[in-house]
């Protein structure tokens, strides 16, 4: 009855299990070998990896386990992850929920979106801040963890299950993305899980997943960027007249900073009705954020960190600053402002 104290937690009487062993036992007790289980996810790498770890934990314990996604996978790295690791993800709709007996959620909480909200979950395993989502029989939520993949790695270890190379690769990628390679919030547990998975993962596949951020058509922007480039001392500038999103400008700015004696890369482009400027530098006694603020703060939003910054300027704010609305004129405007 010691649990009674926790009966007013946001998840009702489902107090947080004390150990992985206890959580695992409770999870297994809540499921039946006849159950058709659906694990729902909003598919980012941490969620995908966690779902497949959970599926592995349920092998031979339930009739079937399906990993259902509530939206299509779009990011190119994530598409590469799903393709190379051959992870079977099923797009899930409300009308197909009747095909399942039990519902589990990883890397999210029921009130995170309208789709999850409708589902009567048996268990939720997550690392987001605790939200008051009502009662769930088993809620293992650890907001201090860097990734849900870390929590699931601990479950696997508690169950004495050695993850396959595929699963280890997925989990290590989940941890790396959610902690931004340990540059963001993480704890010793994340490092420990990473270390445990390191020797089991396929690092060639992992590398391919991590570098796959380009579509074939993006290569045309590389050609354009290289043709339009201007180098002035340790600065490289380039401008793209029209791009679908700022993402490609970021990729190009990172790419151009690879040139060994270049200290600044400044990539601009027009996205819809906005001039976007991306700045990267080597971060050594320089401040991209301050520079970009000084250059473009008067025209639009501009700011960032020491080594990475961005400005977004509505073209209508440039009526006077850029008289002829040609790509060359915008390119010159950016160069002029950044060199003052
Ligand atoms: Mn996550």
Coordinates of C-alpha atoms and ligand atoms in Angstrom, one line a residue:
X1 CA 0.0 0.0 0.0
X2 CA 3.1 2.2 -0.1
X3 CA 1.9 3.3 -3.5
X4 CA -1.1 5.0 -2.2
X5 CA 0.9 8.1 -1.5
X6 CA 1.3 8.6 -5.2
X7 CA -2.3 8.4 -6.1
X8 CA -2.6 12.0 -6.9
X9 CA 0.2 12.1 -9.5
X10 CA -0.9 13.3 -13.0
X11 CA -1.1 9.7 -14.0
X12 CA -3.5 8.7 -11.2
X13 CA -2.7 5.5 -9.4
X14 CA -0.1 4.4 -11.9
X15 CA 2.9 5.5 -9.9
X16 CA 6.3 5.3 -11.5
X17 CA 7.9 1.9 -11.2
X18 CA 10.9 1.9 -8.9
X19 CA 13.2 -0.2 -11.2
X20 CA 13.3 -1.5 -14.7
X21 CA 12.7 -5.0 -13.4
X22 CA 9.5 -3.9 -11.7
X23 CA 8.3 -2.0 -14.7
X24 CA 9.0 -4.9 -17.0
X25 CA 7.1 -7.3 -14.7
X26 CA 4.1 -4.9 -14.5
X27 CA 4.2 -4.5 -18.3
X28 CA 4.2 -8.3 -18.8
X29 CA 1.4 -8.7 -16.2
X30 CA -0.8 -6.2 -18.1
X31 CA -0.5 -8.1 -21.4
X32 CA -1.9 -11.4 -22.4
X33 CA -0.5 -13.9 -24.9
X34 CA -3.6 -13.5 -27.0
X35 CA -3.2 -9.7 -27.3
X36 CA -2.8 -8.0 -30.7
X37 CA -0.6 -5.1 -29.6
X38 CA -0.3 -1.7 -31.3
X39 CA 2.6 0.5 -30.4
X40 CA 1.8 4.1 -31.6
X41 CA 4.5 6.6 -32.4
X42 CA 5.0 10.0 -33.9
X43 CA 7.9 8.8 -35.9
X44 CA 11.2 10.5 -35.1
X45 CA 14.3 8.3 -34.7
X46 CA 14.0 8.0 -30.9
X47 CA 10.4 7.0 -31.2
X48 CA 11.0 4.5 -34.0
X49 CA 14.0 2.9 -32.1
X50 CA 12.0 2.7 -28.8
X51 CA 9.0 1.1 -30.5
X52 CA 11.2 -1.6 -32.0
X53 CA 12.9 -2.2 -28.7
X54 CA 9.5 -2.6 -27.1
X55 CA 8.4 -4.9 -29.8
X56 CA 11.5 -7.0 -29.1
X57 CA 10.5 -7.1 -25.4
X58 CA 7.1 -8.5 -26.4
X59 CA 8.3 -11.3 -28.6
X60 CA 6.5 -14.6 -27.8
X61 CA 4.6 -12.9 -25.1
X62 CA 1.7 -11.5 -27.2
X63 CA 0.1 -12.7 -30.4
X64 CA 1.3 -9.8 -32.5
X65 CA 3.0 -6.4 -32.2
X66 CA 2.5 -3.7 -34.8
X67 CA 4.4 -0.4 -34.8
X68 CA 1.9 2.2 -36.1
X69 CA 2.9 5.7 -37.2
X70 CA 0.5 8.6 -37.0
X71 CA 2.1 10.6 -39.8
X72 CA 4.4 9.7 -42.7
X73 CA 8.2 9.7 -42.2
X74 CA 9.5 12.7 -44.1
X75 CA 13.0 13.6 -43.0
X76 CA 15.5 12.1 -45.4
X77 CA 17.8 10.7 -42.6
X78 CA 14.8 9.0 -41.0
X79 CA 13.7 7.6 -44.3
X80 CA 17.2 6.2 -44.7
X81 CA 17.0 4.7 -41.2
X82 CA 13.7 2.9 -42.0
X83 CA 14.9 1.7 -45.4
X84 CA 18.4 0.4 -44.3
X85 CA 17.2 -1.2 -41.1
X86 CA 14.1 -2.6 -42.8
X87 CA 11.8 -1.4 -40.0
X88 CA 8.2 -2.3 -40.8
X89 CA 6.1 0.8 -39.9
X90 CA 2.4 0.8 -40.5
X91 CA 0.5 4.0 -41.1
X92 CA -2.4 3.9 -38.6
X93 CA -5.9 5.4 -38.9
X94 CA -8.6 5.7 -36.3
X95 CA -10.8 3.1 -38.1
X96 CA -8.2 0.4 -37.8
X97 CA -7.8 0.7 -34.0
X98 CA -10.5 -2.0 -33.6
X99 CA -7.9 -4.6 -34.9
X100 CA -5.9 -4.3 -31.7
X101 CA -6.5 -5.3 -28.1
X102 CA -3.8 -3.3 -26.3
X103 CA -2.2 0.0 -27.0
X104 CA 1.3 1.1 -26.0
X105 CA 2.9 4.5 -26.5
X106 CA 6.6 5.4 -26.5
X107 CA 8.4 8.7 -26.7
X108 CA 5.2 10.7 -26.2
X109 CA 2.3 11.1 -23.9
X110 CA -1.4 10.7 -24.7
X111 CA -2.2 14.4 -24.5
X112 CA 0.6 15.3 -26.9
X113 CA -1.8 15.1 -29.9
X114 CA -5.4 14.4 -30.7
X115 CA -4.8 11.0 -32.2
X116 CA -3.0 9.7 -29.1
X117 CA -5.7 11.3 -26.9
X118 CA -8.4 9.0 -28.2
X119 CA -6.5 5.8 -27.4
X120 CA -6.9 3.8 -24.1
X121 CA -3.2 3.1 -23.4
X122 CA -2.1 0.3 -21.3
X123 CA 1.5 1.6 -20.9
X124 CA 3.4 4.7 -21.7
X125 CA 7.2 5.0 -21.7
X126 CA 8.6 8.4 -22.3
X127 CA 11.1 11.1 -21.5
X128 CA 9.2 14.3 -22.2
X129 CA 8.1 16.6 -19.3
X130 CA 5.3 14.9 -17.4
X131 CA 1.9 16.1 -18.7
X132 CA -1.4 15.5 -16.9
X133 CA -2.9 13.0 -19.4
X134 CA -5.2 11.0 -17.1
X135 CA -4.8 7.5 -15.8
X136 CA -2.6 5.0 -17.4
X137 CA -2.0 1.5 -15.8
X138 CA 1.8 1.8 -16.4
X139 CA 3.4 5.2 -16.9
X140 CA 7.2 5.1 -16.9
X141 CA 8.1 8.7 -17.6
X142 CA 11.6 10.0 -17.0
X143 CA 11.9 13.6 -18.1
X144 CA 15.5 13.8 -17.1
X145 CA 16.6 11.2 -19.7
X146 CA 18.0 12.4 -22.9
X147 CA 16.2 9.8 -25.0
X148 CA 13.4 7.2 -24.7
X149 CA 15.9 4.9 -26.4
X150 CA 18.0 5.0 -23.3
X151 CA 15.1 3.9 -21.2
X152 CA 14.3 1.0 -23.6
X153 CA 17.9 0.0 -23.6
X154 CA 17.7 -0.4 -19.9
X155 CA 14.5 -2.5 -20.3
X156 CA 16.3 -4.8 -22.7
X157 CA 19.2 -5.2 -20.2
X158 CA 16.8 -5.9 -17.4
X159 CA 15.2 -8.5 -19.5
X160 CA 18.6 -10.0 -20.4
X161 CA 17.9 -9.5 -24.1
X162 CA 20.8 -8.8 -26.4
X163 CA 19.7 -6.4 -29.1
X164 CA 20.3 -7.4 -32.7
X165 CA 22.7 -5.3 -34.7
X166 CA 19.6 -3.7 -36.4
X167 CA 18.0 -2.8 -33.1
X168 CA 21.3 -1.6 -31.5
X169 CA 21.9 0.7 -34.6
X170 CA 18.4 2.1 -34.3
X171 CA 18.7 2.8 -30.6
X172 CA 22.1 4.4 -30.8
X173 CA 20.8 6.7 -33.6
X174 CA 17.8 7.5 -31.4
X175 CA 20.1 8.5 -28.5
X176 CA 22.4 10.5 -30.8
X177 CA 19.6 12.5 -32.4
X178 CA 17.7 13.3 -29.2
X179 CA 20.9 14.4 -27.4
X180 CA 22.3 16.0 -30.5
X181 CA 25.4 13.8 -30.0
X182 CA 25.4 14.6 -26.3
X183 CA 25.5 18.4 -26.9
X184 CA 22.0 18.7 -25.5
X185 CA 20.5 17.5 -22.2
X186 CA 21.6 14.0 -21.4
X187 CA 22.7 12.1 -18.3
X188 CA 25.0 9.4 -17.4
X189 CA 22.4 6.8 -18.2
X190 CA 22.4 8.0 -21.8
X191 CA 26.1 7.7 -22.1
X192 CA 26.0 4.3 -20.5
X193 CA 23.3 3.1 -22.9
X194 CA 25.4 4.5 -25.8
X195 CA 28.5 2.7 -24.6
X196 CA 26.5 -0.6 -24.2
X197 CA 25.1 -0.3 -27.8
X198 CA 28.3 0.9 -29.4
X199 CA 29.9 -2.5 -29.9
X200 CA 26.6 -4.0 -31.1
X201 CA 25.6 -1.4 -33.7
X202 CA 26.5 -1.3 -37.4
X203 CA 28.6 1.8 -37.8
X204 CA 28.6 1.9 -41.5
X205 CA 24.8 1.9 -41.6
X206 CA 24.7 4.5 -38.8
X207 CA 27.0 6.8 -40.7
X208 CA 25.0 6.5 -43.9
X209 CA 21.8 7.3 -41.9
X210 CA 23.5 10.3 -40.3
X211 CA 24.8 11.8 -43.5
X212 CA 21.7 11.2 -45.7
X213 CA 20.2 14.7 -45.6
X214 CA 20.1 15.4 -49.4
X215 CA 17.6 14.6 -52.1
X216 CA 18.9 14.1 -55.6
X217 CA 17.4 17.3 -56.8
X218 CA 19.3 19.2 -54.0
X219 CA 22.5 18.6 -55.9
X220 CA 21.4 21.3 -58.4
X221 CA 21.6 23.8 -55.6
X222 CA 25.2 22.8 -55.0
X223 CA 26.0 23.6 -58.6
X224 CA 24.2 26.9 -58.4
X225 CA 25.9 27.8 -55.1
X226 CA 29.4 27.0 -56.4
X227 CA 28.8 28.9 -59.6
X228 CA 27.6 32.0 -57.8
X229 CA 30.2 32.0 -55.0
X230 CA 32.4 35.0 -54.2
X231 CA 35.5 34.7 -52.0
X232 CA 36.8 37.7 -50.1
X233 CA 39.8 37.0 -47.9
X234 CA 38.6 34.3 -45.4
X235 CA 34.9 34.7 -46.3
X236 CA 32.9 32.8 -48.8
X237 CA 29.5 34.2 -50.0
X238 CA 26.9 32.7 -52.3
X239 CA 23.3 33.4 -53.2
X240 CA 20.5 31.2 -54.5
X241 CA 17.8 33.1 -56.3
X242 CA 15.0 30.7 -55.3
X243 CA 14.9 27.8 -52.9
X244 CA 12.0 25.8 -51.5
X245 CA 13.1 26.0 -47.9
X246 CA 16.0 27.3 -45.8
X247 CA 17.2 23.8 -45.1
X248 CA 19.3 23.6 -48.2
X249 CA 20.9 27.0 -47.3
X250 CA 22.0 25.5 -44.0
X251 CA 23.5 22.4 -45.6
X252 CA 25.4 24.6 -48.1
X253 CA 26.7 27.0 -45.4
X254 CA 28.0 24.0 -43.4
X255 CA 29.5 22.5 -46.6
X256 CA 31.3 25.7 -47.6
X257 CA 32.8 26.1 -44.1
X258 CA 34.7 22.8 -44.8
X259 CA 37.2 24.8 -47.0
X260 CA 40.2 24.9 -44.8
X261 CA 41.2 28.5 -45.0
X262 CA 37.6 29.8 -45.0
X263 CA 36.5 31.2 -41.6
X264 CA 33.1 32.5 -42.6
X265 CA 30.4 31.1 -45.0
X266 CA 27.5 33.3 -45.8
X267 CA 24.7 31.7 -47.8
X268 CA 21.6 33.6 -48.8
X269 CA 18.6 32.7 -50.8
X270 CA 15.0 33.7 -51.4
X271 CA 12.4 31.4 -49.9
X272 CA 8.9 32.5 -50.9
X273 CA 8.8 36.3 -50.1
X274 CA 11.7 36.2 -47.6
X275 CA 15.4 36.7 -48.0
X276 CA 17.1 34.2 -45.7
X277 CA 20.7 34.5 -44.8
X278 CA 22.6 31.7 -43.1
X279 CA 26.0 32.4 -41.5
X280 CA 28.5 29.9 -40.2
X281 CA 32.0 30.6 -38.9
X282 CA 34.8 28.7 -37.1
X283 CA 33.6 30.1 -33.8
X284 CA 37.1 31.3 -32.9
X285 CA 36.9 34.9 -31.5
X286 CA 34.0 35.6 -33.8
X287 CA 30.3 36.1 -33.3
X288 CA 28.0 35.2 -36.1
X289 CA 24.9 36.1 -34.0
X290 CA 26.2 39.6 -33.3
X291 CA 27.4 40.1 -36.9
X292 CA 24.1 39.1 -38.4
X293 CA 22.2 41.2 -36.0
X294 CA 24.2 44.2 -36.8
X295 CA 23.9 43.6 -40.6
X296 CA 20.2 42.7 -40.9
X297 CA 18.5 43.5 -37.6
X298 CA 17.0 46.7 -39.0
X299 CA 15.3 44.8 -41.9
X300 CA 14.0 41.7 -40.3
X301 CA 14.7 39.0 -37.6
X302 CA 18.3 38.2 -37.2
X303 CA 20.3 36.4 -34.5
X304 CA 22.0 33.2 -33.4
X305 CA 25.0 31.8 -31.6
X306 CA 28.7 32.5 -32.0
X307 CA 29.2 30.1 -34.8
X308 CA 25.8 29.8 -36.4
X309 CA 23.2 32.5 -37.2
X310 CA 20.3 33.2 -39.4
X311 CA 18.4 36.3 -40.7
X312 CA 14.9 36.3 -42.2
X313 CA 14.0 39.5 -44.1
X314 CA 10.6 40.0 -45.8
X315 CA 11.4 41.2 -49.3
X316 CA 9.0 44.1 -48.9
X317 CA 11.3 45.5 -46.2
X318 CA 14.0 45.9 -48.8
X319 CA 12.2 48.2 -51.2
X320 CA 14.7 51.0 -50.6
X321 CA 17.8 49.0 -49.8
X322 CA 17.6 46.9 -53.0
X323 CA 16.4 48.9 -55.9
X324 CA 16.6 46.4 -58.8
X325 CA 15.0 43.2 -57.6
X326 CA 17.6 40.9 -59.3
X327 CA 19.4 38.0 -57.7
X328 CA 22.6 39.8 -58.2
X329 CA 21.3 42.9 -56.4
X330 CA 20.2 40.7 -53.4
X331 CA 23.6 39.0 -53.4
X332 CA 25.4 42.3 -53.3
X333 CA 23.1 43.6 -50.6
X334 CA 24.0 40.7 -48.4
X335 CA 27.8 41.1 -49.1
X336 CA 27.7 44.8 -48.5
X337 CA 25.8 44.5 -45.2
X338 CA 28.0 41.6 -43.9
X339 CA 31.2 43.4 -44.7
X340 CA 30.5 46.7 -42.8
Ligands
LIG1 MN1 12.6 11.4 -27.7

